[in-house]
N, CA and C of each residue as an Amber inpcrd file, in Angstrom:
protein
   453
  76.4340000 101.2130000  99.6210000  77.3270000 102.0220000  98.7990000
  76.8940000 103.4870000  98.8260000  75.7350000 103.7210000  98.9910000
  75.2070000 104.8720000  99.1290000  75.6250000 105.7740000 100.0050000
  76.1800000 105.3540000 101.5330000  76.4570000 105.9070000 102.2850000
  77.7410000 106.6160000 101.9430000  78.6700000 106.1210000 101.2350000
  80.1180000 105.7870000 101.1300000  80.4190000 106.5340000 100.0650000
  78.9380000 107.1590000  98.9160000  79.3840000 107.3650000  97.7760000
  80.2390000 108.8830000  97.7470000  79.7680000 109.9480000  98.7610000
  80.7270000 110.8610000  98.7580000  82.0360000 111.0980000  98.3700000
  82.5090000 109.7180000  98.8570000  83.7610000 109.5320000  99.5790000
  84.6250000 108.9990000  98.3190000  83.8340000 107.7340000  97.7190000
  84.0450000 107.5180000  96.0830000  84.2350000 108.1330000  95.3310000
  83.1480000 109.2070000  95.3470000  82.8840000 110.3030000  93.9160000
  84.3310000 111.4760000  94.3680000  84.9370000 111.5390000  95.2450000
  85.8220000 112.3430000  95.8580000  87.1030000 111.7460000  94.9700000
  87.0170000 110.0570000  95.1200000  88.3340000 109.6210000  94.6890000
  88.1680000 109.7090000  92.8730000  86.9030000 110.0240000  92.4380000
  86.9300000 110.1670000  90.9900000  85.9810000 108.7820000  90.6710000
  85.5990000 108.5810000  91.4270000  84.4810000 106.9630000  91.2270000
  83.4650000 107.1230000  90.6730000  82.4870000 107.4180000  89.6510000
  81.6140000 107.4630000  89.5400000  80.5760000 106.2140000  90.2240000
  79.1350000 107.0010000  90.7470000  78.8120000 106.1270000  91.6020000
  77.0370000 105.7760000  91.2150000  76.7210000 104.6730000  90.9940000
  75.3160000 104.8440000  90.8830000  74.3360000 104.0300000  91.7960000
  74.1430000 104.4730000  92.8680000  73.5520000 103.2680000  94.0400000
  72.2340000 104.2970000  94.7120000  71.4200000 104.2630000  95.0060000
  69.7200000 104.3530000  95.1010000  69.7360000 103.5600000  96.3250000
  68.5350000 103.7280000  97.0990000  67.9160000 103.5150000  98.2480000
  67.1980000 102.4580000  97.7640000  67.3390000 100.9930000  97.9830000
  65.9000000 100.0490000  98.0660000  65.9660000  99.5390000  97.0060000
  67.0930000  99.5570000  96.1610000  67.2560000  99.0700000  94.7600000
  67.2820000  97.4690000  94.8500000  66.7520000  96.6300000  93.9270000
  66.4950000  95.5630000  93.9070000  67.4980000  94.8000000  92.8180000
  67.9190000  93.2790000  93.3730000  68.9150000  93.0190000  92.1370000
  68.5980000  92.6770000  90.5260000  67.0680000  92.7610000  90.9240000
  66.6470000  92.7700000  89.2410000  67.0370000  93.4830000  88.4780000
  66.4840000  94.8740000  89.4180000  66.9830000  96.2560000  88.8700000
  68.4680000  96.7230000  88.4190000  69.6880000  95.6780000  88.5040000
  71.1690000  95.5050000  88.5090000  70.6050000  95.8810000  86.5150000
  70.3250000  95.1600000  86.0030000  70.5880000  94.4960000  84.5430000
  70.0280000  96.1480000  84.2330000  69.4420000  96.7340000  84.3360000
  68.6760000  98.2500000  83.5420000  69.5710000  99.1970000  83.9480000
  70.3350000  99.2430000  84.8070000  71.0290000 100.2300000  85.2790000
  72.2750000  99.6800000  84.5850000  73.1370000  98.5720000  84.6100000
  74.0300000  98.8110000  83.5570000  74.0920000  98.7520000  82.0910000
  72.8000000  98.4870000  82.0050000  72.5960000  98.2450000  80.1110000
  72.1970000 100.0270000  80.1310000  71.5840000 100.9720000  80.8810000
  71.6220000 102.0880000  81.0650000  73.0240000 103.1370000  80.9350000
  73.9310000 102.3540000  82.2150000  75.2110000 103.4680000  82.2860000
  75.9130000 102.9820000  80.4560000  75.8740000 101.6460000  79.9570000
  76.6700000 101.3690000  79.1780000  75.8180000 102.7330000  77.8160000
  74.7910000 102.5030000  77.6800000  73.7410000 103.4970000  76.8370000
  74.3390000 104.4620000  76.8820000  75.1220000 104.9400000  77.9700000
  75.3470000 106.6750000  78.2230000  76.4140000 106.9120000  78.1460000
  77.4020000 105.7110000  77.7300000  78.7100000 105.9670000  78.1530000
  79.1800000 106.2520000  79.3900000  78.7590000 105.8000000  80.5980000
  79.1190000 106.4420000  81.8450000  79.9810000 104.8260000  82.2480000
  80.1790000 103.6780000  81.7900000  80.6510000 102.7020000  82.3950000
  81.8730000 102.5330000  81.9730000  83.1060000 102.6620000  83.0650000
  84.2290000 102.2560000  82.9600000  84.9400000 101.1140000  82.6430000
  85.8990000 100.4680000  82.7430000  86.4490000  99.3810000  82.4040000
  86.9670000  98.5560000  83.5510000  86.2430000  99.1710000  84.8710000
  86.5540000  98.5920000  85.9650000  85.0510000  98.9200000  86.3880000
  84.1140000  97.8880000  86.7680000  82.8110000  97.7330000  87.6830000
  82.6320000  97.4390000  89.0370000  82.2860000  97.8360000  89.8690000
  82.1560000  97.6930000  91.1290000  80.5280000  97.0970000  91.4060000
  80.1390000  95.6370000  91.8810000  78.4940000  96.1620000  91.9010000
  78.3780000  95.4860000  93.5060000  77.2390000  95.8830000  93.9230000
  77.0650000  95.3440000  95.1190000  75.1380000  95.3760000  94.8100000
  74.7180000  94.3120000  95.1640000  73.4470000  93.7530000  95.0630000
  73.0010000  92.6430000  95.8340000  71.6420000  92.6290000  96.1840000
  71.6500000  91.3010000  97.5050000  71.0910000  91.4580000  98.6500000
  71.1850000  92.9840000  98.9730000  71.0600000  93.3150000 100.4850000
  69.6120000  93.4620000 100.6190000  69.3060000  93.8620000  99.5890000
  66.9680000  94.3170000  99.5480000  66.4120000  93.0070000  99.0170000
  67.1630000  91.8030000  98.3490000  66.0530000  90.8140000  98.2410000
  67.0830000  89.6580000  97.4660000  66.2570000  88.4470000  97.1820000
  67.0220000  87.6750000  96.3860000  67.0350000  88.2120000  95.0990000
  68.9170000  87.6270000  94.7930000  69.0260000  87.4300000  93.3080000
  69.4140000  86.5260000  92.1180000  68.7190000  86.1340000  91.6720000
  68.4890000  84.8040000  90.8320000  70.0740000  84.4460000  90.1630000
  70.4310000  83.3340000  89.9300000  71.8670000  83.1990000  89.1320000
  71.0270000  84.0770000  87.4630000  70.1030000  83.8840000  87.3100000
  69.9170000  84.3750000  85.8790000  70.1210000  85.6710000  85.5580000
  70.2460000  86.4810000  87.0550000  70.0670000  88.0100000  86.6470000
  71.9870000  87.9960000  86.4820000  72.1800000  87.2930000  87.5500000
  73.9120000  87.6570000  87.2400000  74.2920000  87.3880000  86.2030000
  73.6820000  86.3480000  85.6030000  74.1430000  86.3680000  84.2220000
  73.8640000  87.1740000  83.2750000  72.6270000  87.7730000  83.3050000
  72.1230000  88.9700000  82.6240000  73.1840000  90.2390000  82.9350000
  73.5720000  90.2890000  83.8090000  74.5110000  91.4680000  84.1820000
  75.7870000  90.9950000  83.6330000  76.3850000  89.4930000  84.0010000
  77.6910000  89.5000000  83.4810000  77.4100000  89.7470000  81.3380000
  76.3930000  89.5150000  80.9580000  76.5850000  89.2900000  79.4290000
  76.4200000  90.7970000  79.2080000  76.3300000  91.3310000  79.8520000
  76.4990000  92.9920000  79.6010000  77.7490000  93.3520000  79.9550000
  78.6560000  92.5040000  80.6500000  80.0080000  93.0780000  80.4760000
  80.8940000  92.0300000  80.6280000  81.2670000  92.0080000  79.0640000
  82.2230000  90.8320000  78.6700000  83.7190000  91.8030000  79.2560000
  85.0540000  90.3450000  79.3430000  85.9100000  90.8690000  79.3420000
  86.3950000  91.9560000  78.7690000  86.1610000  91.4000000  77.2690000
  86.8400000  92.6520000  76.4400000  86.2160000  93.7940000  76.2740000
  85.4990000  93.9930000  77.0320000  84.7240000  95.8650000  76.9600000
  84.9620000  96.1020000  78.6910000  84.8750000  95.1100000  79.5060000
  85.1500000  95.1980000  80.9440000  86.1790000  94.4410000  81.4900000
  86.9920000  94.6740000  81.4990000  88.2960000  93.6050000  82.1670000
  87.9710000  93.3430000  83.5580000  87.4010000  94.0360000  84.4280000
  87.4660000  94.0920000  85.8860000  86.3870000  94.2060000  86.1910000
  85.4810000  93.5800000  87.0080000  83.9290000  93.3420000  87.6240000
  84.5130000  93.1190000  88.9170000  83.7970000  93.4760000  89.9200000
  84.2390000  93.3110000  91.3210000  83.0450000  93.1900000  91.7740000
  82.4330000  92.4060000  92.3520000  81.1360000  92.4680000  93.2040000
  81.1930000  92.0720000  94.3630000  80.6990000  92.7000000  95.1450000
  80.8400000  93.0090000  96.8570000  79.8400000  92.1290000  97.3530000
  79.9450000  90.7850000  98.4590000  79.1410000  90.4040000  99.4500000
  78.3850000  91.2050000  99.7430000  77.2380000  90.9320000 100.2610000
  76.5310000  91.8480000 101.2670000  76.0280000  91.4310000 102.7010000
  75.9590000  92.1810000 103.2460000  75.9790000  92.1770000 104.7950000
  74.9950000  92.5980000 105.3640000  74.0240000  91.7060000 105.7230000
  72.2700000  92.1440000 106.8170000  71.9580000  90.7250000 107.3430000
  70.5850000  90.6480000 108.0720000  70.3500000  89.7320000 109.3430000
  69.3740000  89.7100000 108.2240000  69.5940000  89.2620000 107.1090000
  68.2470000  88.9120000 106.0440000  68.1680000  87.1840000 105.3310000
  67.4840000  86.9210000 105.4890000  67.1980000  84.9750000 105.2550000
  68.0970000  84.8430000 104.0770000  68.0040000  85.6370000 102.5720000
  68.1500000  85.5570000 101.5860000  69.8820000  85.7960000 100.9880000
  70.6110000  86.7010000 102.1630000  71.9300000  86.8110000 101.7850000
  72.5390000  85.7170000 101.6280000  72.6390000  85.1400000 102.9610000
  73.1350000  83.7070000 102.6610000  73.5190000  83.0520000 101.1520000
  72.3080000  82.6090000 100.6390000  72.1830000  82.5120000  99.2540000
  72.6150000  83.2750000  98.1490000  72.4930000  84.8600000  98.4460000
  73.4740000  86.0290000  97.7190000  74.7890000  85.7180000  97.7170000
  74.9120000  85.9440000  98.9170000  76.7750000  85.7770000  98.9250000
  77.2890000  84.3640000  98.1640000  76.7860000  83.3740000  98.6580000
  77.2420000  82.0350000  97.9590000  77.5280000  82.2720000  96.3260000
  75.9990000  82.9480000  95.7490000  75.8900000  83.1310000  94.3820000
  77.3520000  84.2920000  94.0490000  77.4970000  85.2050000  94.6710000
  78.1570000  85.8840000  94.1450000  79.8270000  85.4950000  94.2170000
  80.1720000  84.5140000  95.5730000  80.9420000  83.8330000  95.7130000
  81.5350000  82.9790000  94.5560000  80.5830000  82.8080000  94.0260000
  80.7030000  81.6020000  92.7690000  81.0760000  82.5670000  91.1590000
  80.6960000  83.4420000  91.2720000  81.0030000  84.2980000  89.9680000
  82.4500000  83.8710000  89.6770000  83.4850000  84.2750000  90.1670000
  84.7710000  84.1090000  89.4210000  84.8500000  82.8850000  88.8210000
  83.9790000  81.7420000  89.3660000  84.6290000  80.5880000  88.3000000
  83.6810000  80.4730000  87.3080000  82.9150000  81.4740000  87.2290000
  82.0870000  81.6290000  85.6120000  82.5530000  82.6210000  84.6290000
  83.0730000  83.3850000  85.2770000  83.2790000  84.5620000  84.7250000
  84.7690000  85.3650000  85.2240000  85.7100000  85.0690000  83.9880000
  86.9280000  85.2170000  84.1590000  87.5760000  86.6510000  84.8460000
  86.1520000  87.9090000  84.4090000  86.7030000  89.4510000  84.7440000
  86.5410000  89.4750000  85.7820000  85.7260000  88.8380000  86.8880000
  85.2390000  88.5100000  88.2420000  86.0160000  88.3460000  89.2860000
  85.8490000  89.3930000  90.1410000  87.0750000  88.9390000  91.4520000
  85.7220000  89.4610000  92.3520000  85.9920000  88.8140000  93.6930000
  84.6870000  89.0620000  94.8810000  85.7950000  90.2450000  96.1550000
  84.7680000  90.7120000  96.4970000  85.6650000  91.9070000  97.8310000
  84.2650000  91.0590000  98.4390000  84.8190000  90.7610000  99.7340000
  83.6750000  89.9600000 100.7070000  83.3380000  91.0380000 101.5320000
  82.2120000  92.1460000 101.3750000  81.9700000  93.3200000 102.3230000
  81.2010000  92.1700000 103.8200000  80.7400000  91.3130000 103.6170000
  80.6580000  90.4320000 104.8000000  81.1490000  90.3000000 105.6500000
  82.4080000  89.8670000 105.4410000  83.4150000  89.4310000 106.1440000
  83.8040000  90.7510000 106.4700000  84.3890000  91.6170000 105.9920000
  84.8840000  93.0900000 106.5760000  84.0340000  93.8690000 107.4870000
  82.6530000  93.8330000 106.8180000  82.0100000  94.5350000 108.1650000
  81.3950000  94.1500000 109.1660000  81.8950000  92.6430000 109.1300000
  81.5790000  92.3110000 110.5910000  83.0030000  92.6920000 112.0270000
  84.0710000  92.7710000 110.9990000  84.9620000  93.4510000 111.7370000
  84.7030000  95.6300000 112.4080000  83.6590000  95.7180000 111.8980000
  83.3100000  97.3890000 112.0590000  81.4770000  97.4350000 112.5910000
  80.9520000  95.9220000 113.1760000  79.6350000  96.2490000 113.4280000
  79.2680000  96.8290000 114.2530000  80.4320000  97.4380000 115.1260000
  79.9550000  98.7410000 115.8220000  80.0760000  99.9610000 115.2550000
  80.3770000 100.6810000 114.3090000  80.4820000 101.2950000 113.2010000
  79.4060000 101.4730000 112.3450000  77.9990000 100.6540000 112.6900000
  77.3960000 100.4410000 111.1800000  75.9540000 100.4320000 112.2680000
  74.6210000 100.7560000 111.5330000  73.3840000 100.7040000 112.0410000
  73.1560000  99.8760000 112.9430000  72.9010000  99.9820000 113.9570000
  71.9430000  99.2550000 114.8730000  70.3110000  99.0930000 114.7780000
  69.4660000 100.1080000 114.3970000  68.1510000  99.5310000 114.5130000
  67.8880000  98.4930000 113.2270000  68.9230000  98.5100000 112.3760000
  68.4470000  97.9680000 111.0220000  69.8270000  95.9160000 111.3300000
  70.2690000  95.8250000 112.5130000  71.1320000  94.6660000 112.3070000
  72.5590000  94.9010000 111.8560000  72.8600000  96.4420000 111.0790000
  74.2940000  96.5400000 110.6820000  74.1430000  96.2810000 108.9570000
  72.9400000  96.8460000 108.6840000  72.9210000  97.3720000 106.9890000
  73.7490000  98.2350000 106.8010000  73.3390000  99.6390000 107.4120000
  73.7110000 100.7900000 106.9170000  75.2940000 101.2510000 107.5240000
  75.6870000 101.9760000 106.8090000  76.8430000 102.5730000 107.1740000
  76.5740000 103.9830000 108.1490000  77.0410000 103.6840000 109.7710000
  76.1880000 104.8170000 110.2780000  77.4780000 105.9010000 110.7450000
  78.6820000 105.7700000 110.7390000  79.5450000 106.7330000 111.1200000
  80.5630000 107.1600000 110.0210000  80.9790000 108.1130000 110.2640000
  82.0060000 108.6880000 109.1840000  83.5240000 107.1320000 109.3340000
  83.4970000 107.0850000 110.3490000  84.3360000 105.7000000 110.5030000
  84.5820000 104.4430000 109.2370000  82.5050000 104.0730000 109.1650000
  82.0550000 103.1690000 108.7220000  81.9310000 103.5320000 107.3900000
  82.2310000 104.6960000 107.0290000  82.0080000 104.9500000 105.5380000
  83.3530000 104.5470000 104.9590000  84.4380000 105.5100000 105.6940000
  85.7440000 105.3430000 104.9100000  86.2300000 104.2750000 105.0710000
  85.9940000 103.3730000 106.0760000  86.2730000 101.6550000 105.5620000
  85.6640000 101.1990000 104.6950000  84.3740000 101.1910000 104.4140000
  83.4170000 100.7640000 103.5410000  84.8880000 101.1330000 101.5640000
  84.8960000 102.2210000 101.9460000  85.3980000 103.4310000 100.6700000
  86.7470000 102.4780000 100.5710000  87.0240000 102.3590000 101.6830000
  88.5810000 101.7710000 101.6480000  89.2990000 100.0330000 100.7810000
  87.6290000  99.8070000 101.2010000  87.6650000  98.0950000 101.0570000
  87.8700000  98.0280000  99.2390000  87.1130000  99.1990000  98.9860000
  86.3600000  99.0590000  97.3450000  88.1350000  99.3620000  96.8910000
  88.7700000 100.6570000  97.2860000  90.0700000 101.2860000  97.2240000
  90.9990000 100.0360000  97.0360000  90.9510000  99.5250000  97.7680000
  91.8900000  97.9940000  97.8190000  91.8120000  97.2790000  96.7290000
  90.4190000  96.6590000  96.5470000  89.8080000  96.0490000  95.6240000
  90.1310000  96.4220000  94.2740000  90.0690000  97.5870000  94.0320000
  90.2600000  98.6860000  93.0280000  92.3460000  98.4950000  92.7530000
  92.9700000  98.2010000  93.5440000  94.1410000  98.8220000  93.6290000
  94.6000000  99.7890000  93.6540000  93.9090000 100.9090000  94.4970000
  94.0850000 101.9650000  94.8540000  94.6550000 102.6780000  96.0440000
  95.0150000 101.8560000  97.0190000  95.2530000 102.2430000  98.1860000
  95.5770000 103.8120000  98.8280000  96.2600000 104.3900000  97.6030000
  97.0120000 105.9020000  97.8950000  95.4410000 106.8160000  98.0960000
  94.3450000 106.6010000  97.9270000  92.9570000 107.0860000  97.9190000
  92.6760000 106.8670000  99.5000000  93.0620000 106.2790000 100.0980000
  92.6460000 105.8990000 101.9600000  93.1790000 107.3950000 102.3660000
  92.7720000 107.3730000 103.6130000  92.4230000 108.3720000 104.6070000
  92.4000000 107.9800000 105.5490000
């Protein structure tokens, strides 16, 4: 998301994504943005890609945003040549039938359609071309119901 966030913060997205962030680290950062008032009523999260994340933390994250203060949670697959996604994606796969505000954008599945677009020394983590960003931007746009925001 980091790569992409320009492109977000352009469409009016506020964006909070860090280098190397861990999905533990998910639960402090939104009990944080909620602290500050910076969290909208539509969430975007993407977590998974730097390590495993336990069903307990998602739940720690979903009880920080109930429907009625968050109608819309969107959490993004993630996409690397890492042992542990596997298990991410499944988990995050599974959110909507726990959690009613929950809809999944499978960044998996999409950027394997753009893995020439996206890092090579790292397997196709990173977002490495201006290409690979505004799809990245685009997917969330969709997700979002935003489409008139593409480029």
């Amino acid at each position: 998301m980091l790569g992409a966030a320009p492109i977000l913060q352009a469409a009016g997205i506020n964006v909070n994504a860090a280098v190397s962030r861990q999905g533990a680290n998910m639960v402090d950062v939104v009990r944080d943005l909620i602290t500050a008032g910076s969290l909208g009523k539509v969430v975007v999260i993407q977590t998974g890609t730097n390590g495993p994340v336990s069903d307990e933390v998602f739940a720690s994250i979903m009880a920080l945003l109930p429907p009625d203060k968050v109608p819309e949670v969107v959490f993004m697959t993630v996409h690397a040549p890492r042992s542990w996604v596997p298990a991410n994606n499944l988990r995050i796969k599974a959110l909507p039938a726990k959690y009613p505000n929950v809809k999944v954008l499978d960044w998996d599945v999409a950027a394997a359609s753009i893995q020439d677009q996206l890092s090579y020394a790292d397997g196709g983590i990173h977002l490495a071309t201006p290409v690979a960003k505004q799809f990245y931007a685009n997917q969330i746009f969709d997700a979002l119901g935003r489409p008139v925001l593409k480029k």
